[in-house]
XYZ file of C-alpha atoms in Angstrom:
407
model
C -33.426 -39.479 -80.731
C -30.582 -41.048 -78.794
C -28.771 -37.713 -78.609
C -31.890 -35.983 -77.326
C -32.349 -38.653 -74.615
C -28.708 -38.324 -73.549
C -28.995 -34.554 -73.233
C -32.127 -34.968 -71.168
C -30.369 -37.372 -68.787
C -27.403 -35.016 -68.484
C -29.726 -32.113 -67.723
C -31.447 -34.067 -64.982
C -28.103 -35.132 -63.506
C -26.840 -31.548 -63.524
C -29.978 -30.325 -61.862
C -29.623 -32.983 -59.182
C -25.976 -32.036 -58.620
C -26.805 -28.333 -58.447
C -29.657 -28.990 -56.079
C -27.385 -31.089 -53.865
C -24.711 -28.408 -53.918
C -27.303 -25.807 -53.020
C -28.512 -27.866 -50.104
C -24.910 -28.391 -48.926
C -24.179 -24.654 -49.120
C -27.427 -23.870 -47.344
C -26.567 -26.374 -44.627
C -23.097 -24.896 -44.295
C -24.554 -21.410 -43.995
C -27.048 -22.643 -41.417
C -24.319 -24.311 -39.367
C -22.110 -21.223 -39.565
C -24.946 -18.907 -38.567
C -25.966 -21.200 -35.715
C -22.413 -21.319 -34.353
C -22.138 -17.545 -34.496
C -25.564 -16.650 -33.125
C -26.568 -19.382 -30.683
C -24.825 -20.248 -27.412
C -22.372 -23.157 -27.774
C -24.368 -25.325 -25.335
C -27.568 -25.105 -27.412
C -28.619 -28.647 -28.486
C -29.318 -27.642 -32.093
C -25.792 -26.249 -32.402
C -24.305 -29.493 -31.119
C -26.299 -31.432 -33.708
C -25.489 -29.147 -36.633
C -21.776 -28.599 -35.990
C -20.447 -31.014 -33.366
C -16.817 -30.760 -34.564
C -16.667 -27.077 -35.493
C -13.306 -25.812 -34.045
C -14.763 -22.527 -32.842
C -17.650 -24.317 -31.147
C -15.330 -26.853 -29.521
C -13.061 -24.101 -28.201
C -15.991 -22.030 -26.947
C -17.289 -25.007 -24.975
C -13.874 -25.860 -23.610
C -13.218 -22.272 -22.552
C -16.567 -22.103 -20.755
C -15.836 -25.407 -19.054
C -12.406 -24.121 -18.043
C -14.122 -21.364 -16.065
C -17.096 -23.328 -14.731
C -15.079 -26.394 -13.723
C -12.126 -24.405 -12.353
C -9.762 -25.661 -15.028
C -10.509 -29.359 -14.700
C -11.371 -30.815 -18.131
C -12.020 -34.443 -18.989
C -9.938 -36.425 -21.479
C -12.634 -36.274 -24.169
C -12.757 -32.453 -24.057
C -8.964 -32.209 -24.157
C -8.828 -34.522 -27.164
C -11.413 -32.346 -28.937
C -9.328 -29.243 -28.138
C -6.229 -30.859 -29.685
C -8.190 -31.654 -32.859
C -9.537 -28.102 -32.934
C -5.998 -26.779 -32.583
C -5.001 -28.619 -35.760
C -8.061 -27.236 -37.571
C -7.523 -23.673 -36.301
C -3.738 -23.227 -35.925
C -3.947 -19.436 -35.500
C -6.409 -19.541 -32.574
C -4.839 -18.821 -29.161
C -7.495 -20.609 -27.130
C -6.040 -24.127 -27.519
C -2.766 -22.805 -26.102
C -4.625 -21.336 -23.152
C -6.550 -24.524 -22.427
C -3.641 -26.932 -22.975
C -1.181 -24.679 -21.152
C -3.474 -24.537 -18.153
C -3.833 -28.314 -18.228
C -0.048 -28.674 -18.281
C 0.111 -26.529 -15.150
C -2.366 -28.877 -13.472
C -0.310 -31.869 -14.639
C 2.821 -30.512 -12.962
C 4.632 -29.480 -16.138
C 5.293 -25.760 -15.481
C 8.115 -25.263 -17.992
C 6.116 -26.850 -20.784
C 3.053 -24.866 -19.718
C 4.922 -21.552 -19.881
C 6.191 -22.370 -23.389
C 2.626 -23.213 -24.490
C 1.125 -20.091 -22.937
C 3.830 -17.837 -24.406
C 3.113 -19.307 -27.845
C -0.579 -18.512 -27.359
C 0.250 -14.999 -26.263
C 2.223 -14.420 -29.462
C -0.883 -15.418 -31.435
C -3.220 -13.220 -29.390
C -1.490 -10.557 -27.256
C -4.898 -9.473 -25.884
C -5.785 -12.854 -24.338
C -6.232 -11.719 -20.727
C -6.297 -15.120 -19.035
C -2.979 -16.062 -20.644
C -1.504 -12.835 -19.276
C -2.658 -13.694 -15.767
C -1.424 -17.300 -15.928
C 1.983 -16.172 -17.148
C 2.071 -13.477 -14.496
C 1.530 -16.099 -11.814
C 4.329 -18.288 -13.195
C 6.780 -15.408 -13.542
C 6.144 -14.358 -9.949
C 6.590 -17.891 -8.652
C 9.855 -18.367 -10.527
C 11.374 -14.991 -9.703
C 11.185 -13.548 -13.241
C 10.193 -10.147 -11.942
C 10.929 -8.116 -15.064
C 8.586 -10.335 -17.075
C 6.036 -10.265 -14.274
C 6.025 -6.479 -14.159
C 5.521 -6.346 -17.925
C 2.555 -8.720 -17.641
C 1.124 -6.486 -14.909
C 1.387 -3.445 -17.139
C -0.319 -5.113 -20.103
C -2.996 -6.763 -17.960
C -3.901 -3.468 -16.297
C -4.594 -1.957 -19.713
C -6.652 -4.933 -20.867
C -8.869 -5.655 -17.896
C -10.725 -2.334 -17.841
C -13.091 -2.372 -14.875
C -10.916 -4.973 -13.119
C -7.934 -2.631 -13.187
C -8.204 -1.999 -9.439
C -7.578 -5.683 -8.712
C -4.519 -5.689 -10.974
C -3.224 -2.496 -9.370
C -3.823 -3.899 -5.871
C -1.849 -7.022 -6.745
C 0.986 -4.950 -8.153
C 0.919 -2.818 -5.021
C 1.541 -5.972 -2.989
C 4.364 -6.903 -5.348
C 5.962 -3.503 -4.834
C 6.238 -4.155 -1.096
C 8.399 -7.251 -1.627
C 12.098 -6.292 -1.718
C 12.684 -8.929 -4.381
C 10.115 -7.400 -6.735
C 10.240 -3.737 -5.745
C 12.728 -2.686 -8.422
C 10.834 -4.454 -11.217
C 7.614 -2.683 -10.234
C 9.347 0.662 -9.898
C 10.923 0.353 -13.348
C 7.607 -0.577 -14.965
C 5.694 2.233 -13.295
C 8.207 4.798 -14.547
C 7.280 3.915 -18.136
C 3.484 3.885 -17.650
C 2.057 6.920 -15.778
C -1.494 5.566 -15.983
C -0.523 2.276 -14.398
C 1.571 4.073 -11.785
C -1.396 6.200 -10.765
C -3.625 3.111 -10.523
C -1.113 1.244 -8.375
C -0.548 4.231 -6.078
C -4.312 4.763 -5.698
C -4.708 1.072 -4.816
C -1.925 1.385 -2.235
C -3.449 4.582 -0.864
C -6.744 2.787 -0.276
C -5.073 -0.236 1.326
C -3.158 -0.567 4.586
C 0.121 0.528 2.988
C 2.138 2.958 5.096
C 2.334 6.480 3.615
C 6.153 6.416 3.659
C 6.133 3.364 1.384
C 3.848 5.103 -1.106
C 5.936 8.259 -1.172
C 9.044 6.121 -1.586
C 7.603 4.345 -4.632
C 6.140 7.418 -6.362
C 8.129 8.937 -9.216
C 8.706 12.708 -9.407
C 5.877 12.928 -11.933
C 3.554 10.991 -9.630
C 4.446 13.281 -6.743
C 3.530 16.294 -8.864
C 0.252 14.579 -9.824
C -0.602 13.552 -6.243
C -2.906 16.502 -5.560
C -5.169 15.882 -8.575
C -8.722 15.126 -7.462
C -8.742 11.536 -8.749
C -5.121 10.767 -7.890
C -3.600 8.908 -4.956
C -3.081 11.900 -2.634
C -6.752 12.582 -1.807
C -7.381 8.826 -1.533
C -4.575 8.423 1.013
C -5.672 11.469 3.019
C -9.278 10.251 3.104
C -8.241 6.758 4.215
C -6.095 8.044 7.088
C -8.853 10.403 8.217
C -11.403 7.580 8.151
C -9.040 5.565 10.350
C -8.962 8.486 12.849
C -5.263 9.022 12.063
C -5.801 12.750 11.841
C -2.255 13.898 12.520
C -0.903 11.506 9.867
C -3.605 12.590 7.427
C -2.783 16.263 7.890
C 0.965 15.594 7.514
C 0.327 13.762 4.219
C -2.019 16.543 3.116
C 0.682 19.126 3.776
C 3.237 17.116 1.781
C 0.921 16.352 -1.144
C -0.011 20.016 -1.626
C 3.478 21.327 -0.806
C 2.253 23.660 1.879
C 4.658 25.652 3.983
C 4.874 24.873 7.710
C 3.237 28.223 8.445
C 0.291 27.465 6.136
C -0.217 24.003 7.601
C 0.101 25.207 11.200
C -2.854 27.591 11.086
C -5.781 26.324 13.221
C -8.141 26.959 10.285
C -6.740 26.591 6.777
C -7.273 29.529 4.435
C -9.110 31.706 7.004
C -8.853 34.701 4.656
C -10.618 32.780 1.852
C -7.820 33.095 -0.710
C -8.530 29.780 -2.479
C -5.314 28.186 -1.296
C -4.539 24.750 -2.797
C -5.501 21.713 -0.786
C -8.203 19.068 -0.739
C -10.896 18.141 1.737
C -11.183 17.458 4.571
C -8.531 19.986 5.687
C -9.631 22.682 3.261
C -13.045 24.223 2.707
C -15.810 22.028 1.337
C -18.556 24.267 -0.048
C -22.209 23.467 -0.732
C -23.888 23.984 -4.081
C -27.356 22.550 -4.509
C -30.918 22.713 -3.238
C -29.755 23.851 0.212
C -28.003 26.906 -1.129
C -24.606 27.951 -2.429
C -21.316 28.922 -0.807
C -18.631 30.516 -2.936
C -15.214 31.983 -2.235
C -14.647 35.254 -4.062
C -12.708 38.466 -3.340
C -11.231 37.091 -0.113
C -14.672 36.382 1.314
C -17.113 33.511 1.754
C -20.344 34.454 -0.014
C -23.440 32.644 1.220
C -26.759 32.304 -0.584
C -28.930 30.201 1.745
C -32.430 29.407 0.492
C -33.878 28.773 3.955
C -36.001 25.795 3.004
C -33.908 22.998 4.544
C -31.272 22.724 7.248
C -27.742 21.606 6.439
C -24.068 22.473 6.030
C -23.025 25.233 3.662
C -19.293 25.015 4.378
C -17.085 22.762 6.493
C -13.476 21.909 7.295
C -11.743 19.352 9.523
C -9.482 20.852 12.200
C -6.787 19.273 14.365
C -6.747 21.512 17.442
C -4.837 20.609 20.568
C -6.706 20.504 23.883
C -7.201 23.951 25.364
C -9.123 27.212 25.119
C -9.705 29.082 21.866
C -11.295 32.241 20.488
C -13.299 32.141 17.254
C -14.411 35.214 15.302
C -15.633 36.305 11.900
C -16.858 39.505 10.217
C -20.409 39.340 8.892
C -21.844 41.546 6.156
C -25.453 41.318 5.103
C -28.962 42.638 5.436
C -30.753 42.545 8.734
C -31.774 38.988 9.594
C -35.520 38.457 9.794
C -37.208 35.944 12.067
C -37.109 32.451 10.650
C -34.042 30.926 8.987
C -30.590 31.467 10.465
C -26.869 30.851 9.941
C -24.509 29.546 12.606
C -20.923 28.358 12.939
C -20.657 25.078 14.835
C -17.690 23.056 16.047
C -17.982 19.493 17.247
C -15.623 16.614 17.947
C -15.123 14.357 14.941
C -14.886 11.213 17.069
C -16.550 9.621 20.067
C -19.768 11.267 21.173
C -19.164 14.091 18.688
C -19.848 16.622 21.385
C -20.609 20.152 20.237
C -17.948 22.614 21.377
C -19.245 25.809 19.797
C -22.350 27.311 18.272
C -22.118 30.912 17.124
C -25.356 32.215 15.587
C -24.795 34.906 12.957
C -27.361 37.680 13.017
C -27.276 40.267 10.235
C -27.618 43.890 11.382
C -27.471 45.645 8.029
C -23.885 46.822 8.644
C -20.589 44.877 8.866
C -19.919 43.663 12.388
C -17.782 41.146 14.226
C -19.200 37.988 15.820
C -17.027 36.031 18.259
C -17.126 33.309 20.909
C -14.823 31.219 23.091
C -14.721 27.444 23.385
C -12.597 24.658 24.876
C -11.282 21.524 23.197
C -11.163 18.562 25.628
C -8.318 16.033 25.747
C -10.377 13.244 24.160
C -11.151 15.257 20.999
C -8.225 14.796 18.530
C -10.072 16.307 15.545
C -12.956 18.740 15.177
C -15.437 19.542 12.447
C -16.024 23.249 11.819
C -19.195 23.906 9.847
C -21.362 26.795 8.735
C -24.916 25.542 8.902
C -28.189 26.926 7.669
C -31.124 26.294 9.961
C -34.578 26.485 8.431
C -37.347 28.230 10.357
C -41.069 27.645 10.318
C -41.301 29.714 7.154
C -38.492 29.704 4.536
C -36.532 32.948 4.627
C -33.553 33.226 2.241
C -30.318 34.679 3.631
C -27.539 36.376 1.699
C -24.379 37.031 3.663
C -20.670 37.689 3.185
C -18.156 36.398 5.750
C -14.622 37.803 5.991
C -11.511 37.647 8.153
C -12.242 34.422 9.942
C -9.944 33.985 12.923
C -9.377 31.105 15.297
C -6.539 31.208 17.810
C -5.561 29.729 21.150
C -6.015 31.885 24.215
C -3.595 32.155 27.140
C -5.454 29.329 28.848
C -4.666 26.875 26.027
C -2.312 23.983 26.764
C 0.661 23.224 24.536
């Protein structure tokens, strides 16, 4: 009887212990799930796991951003405790290193941040803080390395990193460090050169920094060459833009000197705005094939089918082109226009192209005034009252100065 009673008591005690253990495990699971799923500032999370290292570090990191790095003593003490509980987490090193910078302990801060970076090489804020310190202390090799890593980590913010590195490349004290880093990372080099091309950096500086590989890559559509050309053109620096365009695409002086580039429609290399820009959409289609400009204009809307930016000197000129196509009916029409790219954008030329059913030459004269440093040549489709499609082939375009033209 006594043995039976003892066994019963033991069974009850075991059940109580198991139930308690189950509740403890359930609570632990609940706290863990809450920390992972709910935001760290949620009241229930604070109640369930007030001293969880991950939760403490999440809160401190958020506060670091929201409060611009200024943390109170209680938060810093919690971070130090969390660091002991999570020795492989890089966030305490970030937070404490930043605090040491604020406290005027830069050498200690750098040592702390470098230790955090060894734990987590992908911690972007640590990279940026170290970058700032290396720049301020003249450690340019280390700074350039931080630039290279940061540019790969920041993704959509890569333009800001590249722009900062572009500024660094202009400083004689940091130029060599940037140049050396860019030589080993073509992707970063392209990003930095694109950032410089879009900034106020002088073209000679960009060409001086670019490696041979970057110079060969300059003419790619998403590279720095088109960006630099577009920026100079937007600033009305047309002569500079055309000179850069000639250098980027390695054009001969004879090719670059022609009043209209690629007048024979040979698909010569070169980007807009100094080469042909052709339409392809609801307006119609323009296509260069067999040394001709083939036009398929739908006649429903008015707009440009082809255009090119010219840099003609003041004076008199003759423009001509050979037109092939069926006889033009009343309604829609094609016309070459030329207007100044700046100022009042005065129209200098309008040559309407009328199909006759047989190849024929259309020509006209015009004058470029002194206050017109660049001109926009365009083939436009003009819709009539009723849509009439036009198919035409244009060949042997010619634009040259006449004897009246000034030098």
